[in-house]
XYZ file of C-alpha atoms in Angstrom:
409
model
C -13.409 -28.622 -1.333
C -12.575 -24.968 -0.820
C -13.447 -22.473 -3.500
C -10.642 -20.696 -5.339
C -11.270 -17.259 -3.830
C -11.184 -18.842 -0.396
C -7.603 -19.900 -1.051
C -6.651 -16.475 -2.343
C -8.029 -14.313 0.437
C -9.807 -16.559 2.954
C -12.077 -13.484 3.410
C -9.576 -12.219 5.966
C -5.836 -11.860 5.453
C -4.744 -14.390 8.060
C -3.147 -16.798 5.600
C -1.964 -16.370 2.034
C -0.959 -19.031 -0.475
C 2.151 -19.293 -2.643
C 1.621 -18.357 -6.285
C 2.688 -21.784 -7.588
C 0.495 -23.638 -5.100
C -2.593 -22.267 -6.849
C -2.050 -25.152 -9.273
C -2.654 -27.566 -6.404
C -5.189 -25.499 -4.465
C -7.532 -24.638 -7.303
C -6.648 -26.704 -10.349
C -7.495 -25.226 -13.720
C -8.788 -21.929 -12.382
C -5.837 -21.486 -10.038
C -3.305 -22.298 -12.750
C -4.840 -19.762 -15.100
C -4.815 -17.147 -12.345
C -1.120 -17.761 -11.566
C -0.100 -17.449 -15.218
C -2.103 -14.234 -15.537
C -0.492 -12.793 -12.405
C 2.962 -13.500 -13.847
C 2.053 -11.957 -17.193
C 0.842 -8.824 -15.457
C 3.968 -8.619 -13.308
C 6.147 -9.037 -16.391
C 4.266 -6.246 -18.130
C 4.519 -3.976 -15.093
C 8.278 -4.475 -14.832
C 8.633 -3.950 -18.570
C 7.117 -0.494 -18.143
C 3.537 -1.237 -19.182
C 1.426 1.076 -17.049
C -1.745 -0.836 -18.004
C -0.668 -3.964 -16.139
C -3.629 -5.146 -14.049
C -1.747 -5.955 -10.877
C -0.490 -4.233 -7.744
C 2.433 -5.376 -5.630
C 3.182 -5.060 -1.949
C 6.332 -6.019 -0.088
C 6.208 -8.843 2.449
C 7.980 -7.512 5.510
C 9.170 -10.195 7.896
C 7.471 -8.665 10.917
C 5.993 -10.263 14.024
C 3.465 -10.386 15.439
C 0.678 -9.599 13.007
C -1.267 -6.691 14.450
C -4.793 -5.434 13.771
C -5.954 -2.044 14.943
C -8.964 0.191 14.552
C -12.454 0.930 15.701
C -14.815 -1.807 16.859
C -18.093 -1.187 14.976
C -19.981 -2.653 17.924
C -19.106 0.136 20.371
C -16.911 2.665 18.561
C -13.909 1.936 20.802
C -10.304 1.609 19.677
C -8.760 -1.848 19.901
C -5.709 -3.857 18.900
C -5.691 -7.576 18.170
C -3.673 -10.487 16.860
C -4.981 -13.049 14.378
C -7.653 -14.272 16.784
C -9.655 -11.190 15.801
C -11.692 -13.248 13.347
C -12.440 -16.181 15.616
C -16.066 -16.982 16.401
C -15.441 -15.232 19.704
C -13.033 -12.470 18.601
C -9.984 -11.793 20.772
C -9.574 -8.025 20.828
C -7.901 -5.797 23.385
C -9.195 -2.378 24.393
C -7.338 -1.913 27.668
C -3.959 -3.014 29.059
C -5.883 -5.309 31.398
C -7.398 -7.069 28.365
C -3.900 -7.708 27.024
C -2.625 -8.946 30.395
C -5.538 -11.367 30.719
C -4.694 -13.151 27.463
C -0.975 -12.758 26.687
C 2.448 -12.761 28.285
C 6.075 -12.027 27.484
C 7.179 -10.192 24.358
C 3.735 -10.427 22.740
C 2.190 -8.784 25.789
C 4.727 -5.939 25.680
C 4.206 -5.256 21.973
C 0.414 -5.359 22.092
C 0.334 -2.934 25.020
C 2.713 -0.615 23.165
C 0.435 -0.805 20.129
C -2.567 -0.012 22.313
C -0.735 2.996 23.758
C 0.706 4.544 20.595
C -1.494 3.554 17.635
C -4.599 5.615 18.574
C -2.667 8.781 17.682
C -2.681 7.668 14.021
C -6.422 8.305 13.719
C -7.190 4.941 12.130
C -10.573 4.719 10.417
C -12.153 1.282 10.161
C -9.702 -1.585 10.744
C -6.191 -2.046 9.357
C -3.758 -4.945 9.497
C -0.004 -4.874 9.542
C 3.098 -6.416 11.033
C 4.916 -5.226 14.129
C 8.515 -4.417 13.194
C 10.042 -3.229 16.454
C 9.634 -1.619 19.822
C 12.269 0.973 20.682
C 14.214 -1.478 22.852
C 14.521 -3.891 19.890
C 16.723 -1.514 17.882
C 20.372 -2.523 18.036
C 23.502 -0.957 16.626
C 25.665 -3.486 14.794
C 28.598 -3.388 12.413
C 28.288 -5.262 9.143
C 31.300 -5.284 6.820
C 32.746 -2.360 8.756
C 29.672 -0.112 8.483
C 27.491 0.842 11.461
C 23.778 0.118 11.151
C 20.719 0.511 13.319
C 18.902 -2.786 13.040
C 15.670 -4.459 14.031
C 15.165 -8.210 13.829
C 11.505 -9.145 14.343
C 11.637 -12.624 12.862
C 14.068 -14.222 10.379
C 15.324 -11.183 8.445
C 17.476 -8.455 10.001
C 16.581 -4.985 8.684
C 19.545 -2.619 8.654
C 19.631 1.172 8.151
C 22.940 3.077 7.959
C 23.383 4.724 11.370
C 23.998 8.242 10.057
C 21.002 8.276 7.703
C 17.928 10.415 8.203
C 15.746 7.294 8.318
C 17.842 5.782 11.131
C 17.379 8.921 13.212
C 13.636 8.888 12.543
C 13.347 5.266 13.634
C 15.427 5.882 16.763
C 13.078 8.702 17.761
C 9.994 6.466 17.533
C 8.611 4.058 20.103
C 7.289 1.370 17.738
C 7.407 0.530 14.034
C 4.577 -1.045 12.030
C 4.135 -1.833 8.329
C 0.528 -1.752 7.070
C -0.812 -3.851 4.200
C -4.550 -4.600 4.503
C -7.717 -2.629 5.202
C -11.073 -3.979 6.367
C -14.568 -2.636 6.059
C -17.855 -3.965 7.386
C -20.606 -3.510 9.938
C -19.099 -6.074 12.318
C -15.762 -7.796 12.838
C -17.296 -11.102 11.764
C -18.526 -9.769 8.398
C -15.612 -7.521 7.439
C -13.951 -8.056 4.068
C -10.316 -7.409 3.212
C -8.835 -5.085 0.612
C -5.184 -5.457 -0.366
C -2.751 -3.200 -2.136
C -3.944 0.143 -0.761
C -1.881 2.960 0.657
C -2.583 3.129 4.374
C 0.253 4.810 6.277
C 0.238 7.890 4.037
C -3.400 8.491 4.988
C -2.845 8.223 8.741
C -1.927 11.014 11.132
C 1.791 11.602 11.596
C 3.137 10.543 14.975
C 6.684 10.837 16.291
C 6.030 7.743 18.393
C 5.114 5.479 15.463
C 7.220 4.732 12.392
C 4.321 3.780 10.173
C 5.071 2.569 6.663
C 3.091 1.212 3.722
C 3.865 -2.186 2.255
C 3.139 -0.816 -1.250
C 5.930 -1.553 -3.709
C 7.562 1.539 -5.193
C 10.552 1.547 -7.502
C 11.772 5.052 -6.738
C 15.247 4.193 -8.047
C 14.090 2.909 -11.419
C 16.391 -0.111 -11.071
C 13.637 -2.733 -11.260
C 12.706 -2.203 -14.902
C 13.161 -5.345 -16.980
C 15.417 -5.324 -20.016
C 14.121 -6.628 -23.334
C 16.122 -9.818 -22.828
C 14.690 -10.378 -19.340
C 11.167 -9.734 -20.570
C 11.710 -12.187 -23.420
C 12.990 -14.818 -20.996
C 9.891 -14.589 -18.806
C 7.689 -14.582 -21.903
C 9.324 -17.785 -23.151
C 8.854 -19.517 -19.794
C 5.199 -18.503 -19.659
C 4.713 -19.618 -23.253
C 6.065 -23.060 -22.382
C 3.847 -23.120 -19.292
C 0.849 -22.255 -21.453
C 1.630 -25.102 -23.874
C 1.726 -27.639 -21.034
C -1.413 -26.154 -19.487
C -3.331 -26.566 -22.736
C -2.497 -30.289 -22.877
C -3.350 -31.146 -19.285
C -6.602 -32.894 -18.579
C -8.925 -30.988 -16.242
C -9.160 -33.999 -13.935
C -5.360 -33.998 -13.556
C -5.369 -30.405 -12.346
C -8.604 -30.454 -10.379
C -8.135 -33.907 -8.860
C -5.798 -32.737 -6.095
C -7.768 -29.613 -5.221
C -10.935 -31.683 -4.892
C -9.435 -34.012 -2.291
C -8.544 -32.032 0.840
C -6.590 -34.885 2.468
C -4.489 -35.477 -0.643
C -3.903 -31.737 -1.073
C -2.529 -31.512 2.465
C -0.192 -34.441 1.848
C 1.126 -33.128 -1.495
C 1.874 -29.702 -0.039
C 3.443 -31.283 3.038
C 5.781 -33.273 0.792
C 6.794 -30.150 -1.129
C 7.392 -28.307 2.157
C 9.567 -31.163 3.384
C 11.769 -30.606 0.331
C 11.917 -26.878 1.076
C 13.098 -27.598 4.619
C 15.911 -29.645 3.094
C 16.812 -26.787 0.737
C 15.518 -28.641 -2.324
C 13.056 -27.723 -5.041
C 11.237 -30.078 -7.398
C 13.973 -31.253 -9.731
C 13.486 -34.332 -11.893
C 9.695 -34.394 -12.051
C 9.431 -38.107 -12.874
C 11.452 -38.994 -9.807
C 9.534 -36.416 -7.768
C 6.191 -38.016 -8.670
C 7.511 -41.488 -7.804
C 8.752 -40.178 -4.451
C 5.459 -38.369 -3.864
C 3.445 -41.549 -4.444
C 5.706 -43.436 -2.040
C 5.387 -40.659 0.561
C 1.580 -40.543 0.348
C 1.322 -44.351 0.423
C 3.571 -44.616 3.469
C 1.677 -41.859 5.265
C -1.687 -43.564 4.934
C -0.303 -47.069 5.519
C 1.284 -45.738 8.702
C -2.122 -44.507 9.833
C -3.585 -47.953 9.166
C -0.800 -49.808 10.962
C -0.967 -47.811 14.175
C -4.672 -48.551 14.707
C -5.578 -51.610 16.763
C -9.221 -52.299 15.907
C -10.453 -53.686 12.613
C -13.092 -50.973 12.488
C -10.460 -48.284 12.883
C -8.234 -49.904 10.270
C -11.148 -50.128 7.845
C -11.829 -46.388 8.157
C -8.159 -45.545 7.639
C -8.023 -47.837 4.592
C -11.000 -46.017 3.066
C -9.176 -42.705 3.503
C -6.101 -44.207 1.909
C -8.119 -45.553 -1.013
C -9.765 -42.162 -1.575
C -6.420 -40.354 -1.621
C -4.598 -42.936 -3.736
C -7.447 -43.071 -6.284
C -5.979 -39.940 -7.849
C -2.746 -41.726 -8.675
C -4.583 -44.883 -9.750
C -6.982 -43.095 -12.108
C -4.698 -40.374 -13.491
C -2.178 -40.943 -16.235
C 1.237 -40.657 -14.578
C 2.646 -38.707 -17.543
C -0.055 -36.111 -16.913
C 0.947 -35.761 -13.258
C 4.590 -35.368 -14.275
C 3.586 -32.690 -16.808
C 1.623 -30.864 -14.099
C 4.758 -30.604 -11.974
C 6.739 -29.520 -15.059
C 4.237 -26.677 -15.254
C 4.657 -26.044 -11.508
C 8.428 -25.721 -12.035
C 7.988 -23.245 -14.887
C 5.742 -21.069 -12.705
C 8.484 -21.111 -10.043
C 11.168 -20.242 -12.638
C 9.242 -17.185 -13.847
C 8.454 -16.183 -10.282
C 12.127 -16.232 -9.302
C 13.127 -13.941 -12.176
C 10.424 -11.460 -11.159
C 11.387 -11.637 -7.466
C 15.049 -10.914 -8.300
C 14.002 -7.857 -10.286
C 11.507 -6.560 -7.717
C 14.088 -6.876 -4.957
C 16.448 -4.436 -6.673
C 14.261 -1.526 -5.591
C 14.493 -2.153 -1.849
C 15.274 0.859 0.333
C 16.418 -0.908 3.511
C 19.205 -3.486 3.829
C 18.158 -7.064 4.541
C 20.443 -9.634 6.163
C 20.388 -13.060 7.766
C 22.185 -13.460 11.059
C 24.260 -16.618 11.406
C 26.598 -17.820 14.113
C 29.440 -16.557 11.918
C 28.031 -13.059 11.318
C 25.660 -11.497 8.820
C 25.007 -12.306 5.188
C 22.991 -10.391 2.619
C 19.572 -11.769 1.719
C 16.608 -10.642 -0.323
C 13.383 -9.418 1.187
C 10.941 -12.024 2.437
C 8.981 -11.696 -0.777
C 6.109 -9.858 -2.382
C 2.350 -10.045 -2.701
C 0.637 -9.772 -6.079
C -2.879 -8.330 -5.957
C -5.460 -8.083 -8.710
C -6.665 -4.627 -9.732
C -9.839 -5.066 -7.657
C -7.754 -5.495 -4.496
C -9.533 -8.724 -3.543
C -7.370 -11.622 -4.772
C -3.792 -11.911 -3.571
C -0.983 -14.460 -3.687
C 2.530 -14.379 -2.260
C 5.751 -14.548 -4.239
C 8.478 -15.962 -2.019
C 11.763 -17.626 -2.914
C 11.110 -20.681 -0.796
C 14.612 -22.056 -1.173
C 15.977 -18.826 0.257
C 13.546 -17.325 2.738
C 11.432 -20.367 3.626
C 14.518 -22.541 4.003
C 16.158 -19.875 6.199
C 12.980 -19.707 8.238
C 13.278 -23.404 9.060
C 17.077 -23.558 9.308
C 18.621 -23.919 12.787
C 21.749 -22.239 11.396
C 19.926 -18.902 11.014
C 19.478 -16.920 14.225
C 15.877 -15.713 14.620
C 14.772 -12.459 16.215
C 13.166 -14.191 19.179
C 16.372 -16.049 20.019
C 17.927 -13.617 22.452
């Protein structure tokens, strides 16, 4: 079983969990953490400056890019997520990039290697590649001309005549930074989230370098009393359910890695279909059927009795949770899960009102407005972080064949 902090940060920021999935990933401790994150976000948006949480914006960039100084030899490098492998993949010369990558990834990594050293990066930083100069396109949306870049699912659009559009057009690449690393070696580095990075780097006309830090410069993201009360009521109801749940109900999934994978896979299958957990009693029935069929399928496809016996043991271990846990408790746990999602959605809607750049989805019929990919909530120590994403909007769009992606030329 993975420890809770492993799920939150995994030591390196190569994967981040959804806020509501903390209930599944880490049981009692994860549930408490999610409720506390939401309380702090509510307080922040209500104007409470003592709220113990920071927020960054999730930009829908690609690929992830790491850059900085290799402690081993003091040389500048760029890397993708393989930086933290046992044998780290890092690139210090164009030849290094050519030896390991091809196509668009190759082009972007070599551009990063060429232009990022001018920023004077200290240590190691992580961000997302937003564009190379050739990726910027001029398009008309609802009669207005925009300069756009489309790295992944979301199209970012800046009015053509704006100062920002001219600044972006003058640059060679664009990167958003969100994580810093410190340590004596790449293998032992630890991540810090929620820090200003771009503002501390050297200015460069070739790099549009931006922080992921959330800033409500317009003042439009402040919650009204009614909105604050609504979130408070949802969290109060969540707290009441939480107090009545047995620890084994909450911890039972997190303590069985195979079952955890299956439960999250089932939820993700609903997301792909554009569905959220609705009727929780029906959802639990369907979940039990899904898990049973998965493991029975594994048994049936094996030919030897020895193989079947091993698969049956795995099935028994996973299904023991449903056998030994009161079904009403499991239903209540997913009622709690739904309440966490409800509060999260209200907060996402409010946070999104402060965005400075237009966000759209490109369809075969044109463009439609969408919210940002989401946000990341970070504790005041900068070590624990979870993502807040509207999965029925962004995650569904990410899987949908009806949404044109940036790599689909």
